[in-house]
Short mmCIF file of N, CA, C and O in Angstrom, two decimals:
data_model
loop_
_atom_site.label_atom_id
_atom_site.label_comp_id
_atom_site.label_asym_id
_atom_site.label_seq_id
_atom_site.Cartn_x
_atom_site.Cartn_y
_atom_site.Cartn_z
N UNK A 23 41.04 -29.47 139.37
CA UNK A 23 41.37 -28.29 138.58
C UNK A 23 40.21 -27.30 138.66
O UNK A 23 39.15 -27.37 138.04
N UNK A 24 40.57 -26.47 139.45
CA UNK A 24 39.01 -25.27 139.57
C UNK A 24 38.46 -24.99 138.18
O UNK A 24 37.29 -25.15 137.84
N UNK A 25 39.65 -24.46 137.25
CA UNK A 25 39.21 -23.84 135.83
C UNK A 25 38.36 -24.73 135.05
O UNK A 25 37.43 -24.36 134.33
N UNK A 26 38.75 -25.97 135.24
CA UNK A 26 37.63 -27.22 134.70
C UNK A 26 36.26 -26.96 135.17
O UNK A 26 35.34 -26.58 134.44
N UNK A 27 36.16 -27.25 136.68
CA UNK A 27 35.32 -27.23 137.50
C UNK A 27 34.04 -25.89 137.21
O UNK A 27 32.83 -25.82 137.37
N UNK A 28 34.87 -25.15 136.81
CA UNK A 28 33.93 -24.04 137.00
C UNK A 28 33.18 -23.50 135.91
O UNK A 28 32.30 -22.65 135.78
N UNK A 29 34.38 -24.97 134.51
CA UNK A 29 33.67 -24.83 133.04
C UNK A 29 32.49 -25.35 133.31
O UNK A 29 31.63 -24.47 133.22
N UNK A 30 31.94 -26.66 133.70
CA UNK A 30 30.69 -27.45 134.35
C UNK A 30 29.97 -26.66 134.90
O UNK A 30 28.85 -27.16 134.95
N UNK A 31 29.98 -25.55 135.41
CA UNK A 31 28.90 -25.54 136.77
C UNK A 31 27.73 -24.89 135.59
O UNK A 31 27.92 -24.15 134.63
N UNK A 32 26.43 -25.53 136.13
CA UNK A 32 25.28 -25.43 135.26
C UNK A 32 24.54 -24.77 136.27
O UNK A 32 23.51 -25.32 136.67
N UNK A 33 24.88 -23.70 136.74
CA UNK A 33 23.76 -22.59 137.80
C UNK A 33 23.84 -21.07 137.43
O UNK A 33 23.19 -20.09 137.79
N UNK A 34 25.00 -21.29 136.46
CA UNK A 34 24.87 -19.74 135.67
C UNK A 34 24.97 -20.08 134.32
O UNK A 34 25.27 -21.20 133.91
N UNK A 35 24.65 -18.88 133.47
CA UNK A 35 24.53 -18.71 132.08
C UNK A 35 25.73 -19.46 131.36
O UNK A 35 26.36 -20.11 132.20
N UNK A 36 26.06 -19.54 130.54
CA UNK A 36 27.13 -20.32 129.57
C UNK A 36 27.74 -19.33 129.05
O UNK A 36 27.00 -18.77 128.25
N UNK A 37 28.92 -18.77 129.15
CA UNK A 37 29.44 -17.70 128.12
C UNK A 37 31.12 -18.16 127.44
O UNK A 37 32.00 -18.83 127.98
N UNK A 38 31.11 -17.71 126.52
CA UNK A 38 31.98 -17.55 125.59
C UNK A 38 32.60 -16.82 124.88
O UNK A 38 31.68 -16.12 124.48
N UNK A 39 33.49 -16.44 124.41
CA UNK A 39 34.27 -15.37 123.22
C UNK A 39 34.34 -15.36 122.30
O UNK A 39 35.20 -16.16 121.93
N UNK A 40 33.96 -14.92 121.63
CA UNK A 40 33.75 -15.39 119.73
C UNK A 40 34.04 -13.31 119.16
O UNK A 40 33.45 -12.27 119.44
N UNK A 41 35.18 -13.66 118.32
CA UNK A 41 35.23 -11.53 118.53
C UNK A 41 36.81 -12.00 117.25
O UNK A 41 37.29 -13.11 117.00
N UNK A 42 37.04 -11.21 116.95
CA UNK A 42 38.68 -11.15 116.19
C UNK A 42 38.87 -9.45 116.12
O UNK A 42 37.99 -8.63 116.37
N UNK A 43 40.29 -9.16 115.71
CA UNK A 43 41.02 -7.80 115.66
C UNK A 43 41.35 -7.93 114.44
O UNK A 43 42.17 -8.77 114.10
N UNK A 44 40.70 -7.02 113.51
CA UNK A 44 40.64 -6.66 112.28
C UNK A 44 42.48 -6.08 112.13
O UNK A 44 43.39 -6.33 111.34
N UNK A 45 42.36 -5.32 113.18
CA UNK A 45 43.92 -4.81 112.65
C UNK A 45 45.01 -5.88 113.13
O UNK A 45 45.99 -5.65 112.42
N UNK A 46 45.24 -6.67 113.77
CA UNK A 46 46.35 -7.76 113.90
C UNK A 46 45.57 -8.92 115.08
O UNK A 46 44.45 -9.34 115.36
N UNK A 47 47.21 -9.11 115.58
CA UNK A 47 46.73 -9.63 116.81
C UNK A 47 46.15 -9.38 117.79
O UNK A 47 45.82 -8.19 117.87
N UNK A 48 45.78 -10.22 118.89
CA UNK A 48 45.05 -9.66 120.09
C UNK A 48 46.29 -8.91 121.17
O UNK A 48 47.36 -9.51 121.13
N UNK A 49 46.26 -7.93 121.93
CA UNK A 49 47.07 -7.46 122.52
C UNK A 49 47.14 -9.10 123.66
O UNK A 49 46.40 -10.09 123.63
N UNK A 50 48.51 -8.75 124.69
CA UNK A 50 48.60 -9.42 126.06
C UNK A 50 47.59 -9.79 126.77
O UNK A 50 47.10 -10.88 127.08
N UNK A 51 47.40 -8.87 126.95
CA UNK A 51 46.02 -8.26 127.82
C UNK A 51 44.70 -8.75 127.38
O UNK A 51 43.91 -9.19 128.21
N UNK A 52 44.43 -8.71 126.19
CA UNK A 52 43.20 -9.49 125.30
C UNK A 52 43.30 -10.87 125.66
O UNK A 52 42.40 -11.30 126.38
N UNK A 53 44.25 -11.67 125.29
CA UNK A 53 44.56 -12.89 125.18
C UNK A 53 44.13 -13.14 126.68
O UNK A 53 43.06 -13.71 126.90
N UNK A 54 45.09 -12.66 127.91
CA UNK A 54 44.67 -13.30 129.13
C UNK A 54 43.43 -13.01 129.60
O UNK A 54 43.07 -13.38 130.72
N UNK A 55 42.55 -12.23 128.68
CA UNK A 55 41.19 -12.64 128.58
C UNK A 55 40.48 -13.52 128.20
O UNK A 55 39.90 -14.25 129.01
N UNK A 56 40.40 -13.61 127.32
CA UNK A 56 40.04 -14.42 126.49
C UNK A 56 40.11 -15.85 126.99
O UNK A 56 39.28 -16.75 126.89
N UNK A 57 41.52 -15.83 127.66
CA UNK A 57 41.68 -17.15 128.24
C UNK A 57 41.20 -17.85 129.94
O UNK A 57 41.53 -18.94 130.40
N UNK A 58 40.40 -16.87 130.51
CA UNK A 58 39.18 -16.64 131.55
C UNK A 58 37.99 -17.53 130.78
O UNK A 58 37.39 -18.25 131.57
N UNK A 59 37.64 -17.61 129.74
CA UNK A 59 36.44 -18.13 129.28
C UNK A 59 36.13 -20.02 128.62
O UNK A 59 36.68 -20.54 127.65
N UNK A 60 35.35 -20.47 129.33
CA UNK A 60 35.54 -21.81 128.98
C UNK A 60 36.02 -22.31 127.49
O UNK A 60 36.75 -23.26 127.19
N UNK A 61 35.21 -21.09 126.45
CA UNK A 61 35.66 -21.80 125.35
C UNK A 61 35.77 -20.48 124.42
O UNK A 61 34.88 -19.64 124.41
N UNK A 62 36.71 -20.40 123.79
CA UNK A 62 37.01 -19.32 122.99
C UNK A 62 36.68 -20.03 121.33
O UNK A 62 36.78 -21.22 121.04
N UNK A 63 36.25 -18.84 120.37
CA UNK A 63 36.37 -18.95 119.11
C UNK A 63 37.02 -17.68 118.46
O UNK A 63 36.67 -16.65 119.05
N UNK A 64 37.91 -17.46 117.36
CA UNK A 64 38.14 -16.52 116.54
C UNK A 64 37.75 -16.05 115.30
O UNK A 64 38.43 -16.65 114.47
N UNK A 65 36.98 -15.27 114.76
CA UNK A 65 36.38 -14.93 114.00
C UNK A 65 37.01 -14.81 112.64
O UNK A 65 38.24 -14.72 112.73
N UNK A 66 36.53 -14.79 111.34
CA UNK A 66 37.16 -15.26 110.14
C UNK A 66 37.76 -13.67 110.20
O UNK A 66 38.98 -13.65 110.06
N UNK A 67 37.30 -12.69 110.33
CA UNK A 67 38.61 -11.62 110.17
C UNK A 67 39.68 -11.13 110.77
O UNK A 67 40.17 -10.00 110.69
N UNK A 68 40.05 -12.24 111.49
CA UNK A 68 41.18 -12.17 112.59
C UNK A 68 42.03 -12.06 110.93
O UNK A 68 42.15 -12.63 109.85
N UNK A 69 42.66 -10.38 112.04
CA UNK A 69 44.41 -9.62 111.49
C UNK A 69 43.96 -9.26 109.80
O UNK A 69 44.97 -9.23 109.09
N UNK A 70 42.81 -9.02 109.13
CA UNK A 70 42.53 -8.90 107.58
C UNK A 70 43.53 -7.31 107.56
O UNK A 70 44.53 -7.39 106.85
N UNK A 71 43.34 -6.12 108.20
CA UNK A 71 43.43 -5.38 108.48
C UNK A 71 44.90 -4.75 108.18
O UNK A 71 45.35 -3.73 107.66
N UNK A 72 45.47 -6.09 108.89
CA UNK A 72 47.11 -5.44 109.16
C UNK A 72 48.34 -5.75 108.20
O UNK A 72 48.80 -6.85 107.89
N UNK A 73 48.75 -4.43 107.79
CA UNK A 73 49.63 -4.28 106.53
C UNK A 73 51.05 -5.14 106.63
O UNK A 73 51.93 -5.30 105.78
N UNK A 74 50.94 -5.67 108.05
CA UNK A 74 52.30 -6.60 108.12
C UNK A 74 52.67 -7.87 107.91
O UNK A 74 53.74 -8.41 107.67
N UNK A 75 51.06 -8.42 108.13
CA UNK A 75 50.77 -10.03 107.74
C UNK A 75 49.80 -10.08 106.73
O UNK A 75 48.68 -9.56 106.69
N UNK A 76 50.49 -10.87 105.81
CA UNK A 76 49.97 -11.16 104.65
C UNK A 76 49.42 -11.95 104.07
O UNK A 76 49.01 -11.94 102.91
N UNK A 77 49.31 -13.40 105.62
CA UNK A 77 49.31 -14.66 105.47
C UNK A 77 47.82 -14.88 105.81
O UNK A 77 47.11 -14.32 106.65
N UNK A 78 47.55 -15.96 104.86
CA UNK A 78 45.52 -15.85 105.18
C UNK A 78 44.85 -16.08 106.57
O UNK A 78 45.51 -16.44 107.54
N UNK A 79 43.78 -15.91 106.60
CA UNK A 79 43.37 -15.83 107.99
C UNK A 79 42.85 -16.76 108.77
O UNK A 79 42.07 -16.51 109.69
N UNK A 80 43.41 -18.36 108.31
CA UNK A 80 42.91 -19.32 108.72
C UNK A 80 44.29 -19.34 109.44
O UNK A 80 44.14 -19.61 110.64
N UNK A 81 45.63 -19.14 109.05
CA UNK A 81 47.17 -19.00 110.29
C UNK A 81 46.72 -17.87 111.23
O UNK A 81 47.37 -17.99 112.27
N UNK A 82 46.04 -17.00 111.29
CA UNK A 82 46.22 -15.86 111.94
C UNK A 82 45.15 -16.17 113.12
O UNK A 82 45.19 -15.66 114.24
N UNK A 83 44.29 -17.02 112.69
CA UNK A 83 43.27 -17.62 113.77
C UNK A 83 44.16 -18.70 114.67
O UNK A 83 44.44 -18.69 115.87
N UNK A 84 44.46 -19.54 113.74
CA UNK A 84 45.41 -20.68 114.83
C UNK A 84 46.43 -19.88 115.44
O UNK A 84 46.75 -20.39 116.51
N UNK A 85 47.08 -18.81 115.19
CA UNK A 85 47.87 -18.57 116.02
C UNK A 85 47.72 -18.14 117.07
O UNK A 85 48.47 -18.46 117.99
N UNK A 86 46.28 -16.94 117.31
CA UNK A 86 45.89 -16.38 118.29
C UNK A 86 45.08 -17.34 119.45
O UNK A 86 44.94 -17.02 120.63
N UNK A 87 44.53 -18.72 118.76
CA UNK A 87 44.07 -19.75 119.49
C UNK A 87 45.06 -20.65 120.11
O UNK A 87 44.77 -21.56 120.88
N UNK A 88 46.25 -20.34 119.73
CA UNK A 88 47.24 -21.12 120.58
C UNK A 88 47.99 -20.23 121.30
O UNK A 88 48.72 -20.71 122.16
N UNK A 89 47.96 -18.73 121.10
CA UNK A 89 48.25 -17.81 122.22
C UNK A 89 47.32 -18.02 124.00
O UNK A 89 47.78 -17.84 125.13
N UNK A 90 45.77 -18.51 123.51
CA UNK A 90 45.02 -18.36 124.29
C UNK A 90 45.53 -19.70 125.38
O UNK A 90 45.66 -19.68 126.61
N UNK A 91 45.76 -20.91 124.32
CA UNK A 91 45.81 -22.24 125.06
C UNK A 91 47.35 -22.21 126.04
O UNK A 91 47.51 -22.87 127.07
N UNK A 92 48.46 -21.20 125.39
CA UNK A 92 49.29 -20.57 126.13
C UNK A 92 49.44 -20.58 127.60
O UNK A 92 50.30 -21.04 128.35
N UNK A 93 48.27 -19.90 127.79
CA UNK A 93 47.84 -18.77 129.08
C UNK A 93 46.62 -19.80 130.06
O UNK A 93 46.30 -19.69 131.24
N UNK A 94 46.23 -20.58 129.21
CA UNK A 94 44.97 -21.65 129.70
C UNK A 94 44.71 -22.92 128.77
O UNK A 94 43.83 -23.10 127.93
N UNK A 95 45.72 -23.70 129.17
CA UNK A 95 45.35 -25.29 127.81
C UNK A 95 44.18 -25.85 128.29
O UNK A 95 43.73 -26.87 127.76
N UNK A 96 43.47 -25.18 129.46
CA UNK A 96 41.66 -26.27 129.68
C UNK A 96 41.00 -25.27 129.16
O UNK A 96 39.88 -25.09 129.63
N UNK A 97 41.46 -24.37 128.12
CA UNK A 97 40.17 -23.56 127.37
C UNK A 97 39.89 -24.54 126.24
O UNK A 97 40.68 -25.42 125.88
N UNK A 98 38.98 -24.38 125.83
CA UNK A 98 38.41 -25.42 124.46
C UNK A 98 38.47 -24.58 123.49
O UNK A 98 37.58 -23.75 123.73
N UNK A 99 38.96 -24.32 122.60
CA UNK A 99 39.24 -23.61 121.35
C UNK A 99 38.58 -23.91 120.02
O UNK A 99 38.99 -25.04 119.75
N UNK A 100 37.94 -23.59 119.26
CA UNK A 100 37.15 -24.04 118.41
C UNK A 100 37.85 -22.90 117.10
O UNK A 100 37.88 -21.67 117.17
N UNK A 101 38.35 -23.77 115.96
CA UNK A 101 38.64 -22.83 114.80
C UNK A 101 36.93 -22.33 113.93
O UNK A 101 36.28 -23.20 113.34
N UNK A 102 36.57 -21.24 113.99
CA UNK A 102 35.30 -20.88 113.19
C UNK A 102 35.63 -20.80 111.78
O UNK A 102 36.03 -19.75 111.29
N UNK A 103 35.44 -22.03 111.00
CA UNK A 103 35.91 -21.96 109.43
C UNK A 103 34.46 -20.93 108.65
O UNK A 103 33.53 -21.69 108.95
N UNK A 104 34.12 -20.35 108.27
CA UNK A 104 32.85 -19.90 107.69
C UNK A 104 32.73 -19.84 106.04
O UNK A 104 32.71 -18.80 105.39
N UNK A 105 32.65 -21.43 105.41
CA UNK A 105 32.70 -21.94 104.00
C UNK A 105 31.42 -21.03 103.55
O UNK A 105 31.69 -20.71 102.40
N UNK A 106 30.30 -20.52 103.85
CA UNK A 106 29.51 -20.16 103.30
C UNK A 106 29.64 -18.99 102.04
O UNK A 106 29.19 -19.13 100.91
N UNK A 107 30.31 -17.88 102.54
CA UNK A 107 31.13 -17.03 101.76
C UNK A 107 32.08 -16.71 101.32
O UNK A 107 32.80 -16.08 102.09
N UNK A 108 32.39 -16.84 100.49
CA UNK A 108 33.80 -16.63 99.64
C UNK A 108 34.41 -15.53 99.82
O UNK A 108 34.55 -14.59 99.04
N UNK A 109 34.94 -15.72 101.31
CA UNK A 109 36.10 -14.65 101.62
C UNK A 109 37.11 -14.82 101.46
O UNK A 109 37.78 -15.80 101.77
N UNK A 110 37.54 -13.40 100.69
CA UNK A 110 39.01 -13.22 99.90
C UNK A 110 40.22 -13.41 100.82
O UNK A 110 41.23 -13.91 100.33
N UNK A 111 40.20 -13.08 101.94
CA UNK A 111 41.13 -13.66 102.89
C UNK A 111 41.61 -15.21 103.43
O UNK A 111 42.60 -15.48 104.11
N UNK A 112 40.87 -15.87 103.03
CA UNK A 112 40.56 -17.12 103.51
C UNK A 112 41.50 -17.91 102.34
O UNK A 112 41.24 -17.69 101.16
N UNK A 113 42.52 -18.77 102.69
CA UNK A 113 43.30 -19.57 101.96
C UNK A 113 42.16 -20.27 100.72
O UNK A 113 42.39 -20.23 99.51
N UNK A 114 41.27 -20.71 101.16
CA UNK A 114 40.26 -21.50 100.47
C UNK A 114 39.85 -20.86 99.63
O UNK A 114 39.08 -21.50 98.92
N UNK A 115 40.03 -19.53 99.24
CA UNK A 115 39.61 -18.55 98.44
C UNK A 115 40.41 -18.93 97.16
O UNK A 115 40.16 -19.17 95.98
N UNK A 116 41.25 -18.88 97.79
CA UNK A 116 42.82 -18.91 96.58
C UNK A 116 43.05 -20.39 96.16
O UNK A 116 43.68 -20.64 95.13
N UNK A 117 42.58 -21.31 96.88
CA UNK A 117 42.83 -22.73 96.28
C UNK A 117 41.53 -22.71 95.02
O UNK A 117 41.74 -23.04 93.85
N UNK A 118 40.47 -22.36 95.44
CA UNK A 118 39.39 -23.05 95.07
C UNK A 118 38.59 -22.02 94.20
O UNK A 118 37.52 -22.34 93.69
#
């Protein structure tokens, strides 16, 4: 599998995606980016922005991380939970 192969190679820098869209989702085009990179993360304000989803931003992360695995299931996906601050978006807000 090249895309594996080329996650390994230790002769260039290590890069990654770590970024979210305040106003919704990631476009098409974003995503089959995103999904070029060994390992993607989504940022806690993925979609805070957008007046159409209302749903907290721990669904709005998994969803865009399974858009990515979509387009590339040997990307490694990592959910970025960030417990430190009590963001109002964050389901955990509202439980706890």
């Amino acid at each position: 599998n090249a895309g594996r192969r080329d996650a390994q190679r230790r002769d260039t820098l290590p890069v990654f995606f770590h970024s979210c869209n305040y106003s919704g989702p990631f476009t098409d085009a974003a995503i089959r980016l995103m999904a070029r990179f060994p390992l993607v993360t989504v940022e806690k304000g993925q979609g805070v922005k957008d007046p159409s989803d209302d749903r907290p931003a721990e669904d709005k992360i998994i969803d865009e991380l399974r858009r990515v695995k979509q387009v590339n299931a040997n990307v490694s996906t990592v959910f970025y939970f960030n417990s430190v601050l009590d963001w109002p978006f964050y389901r955990l807000h509202q439980t706890f």
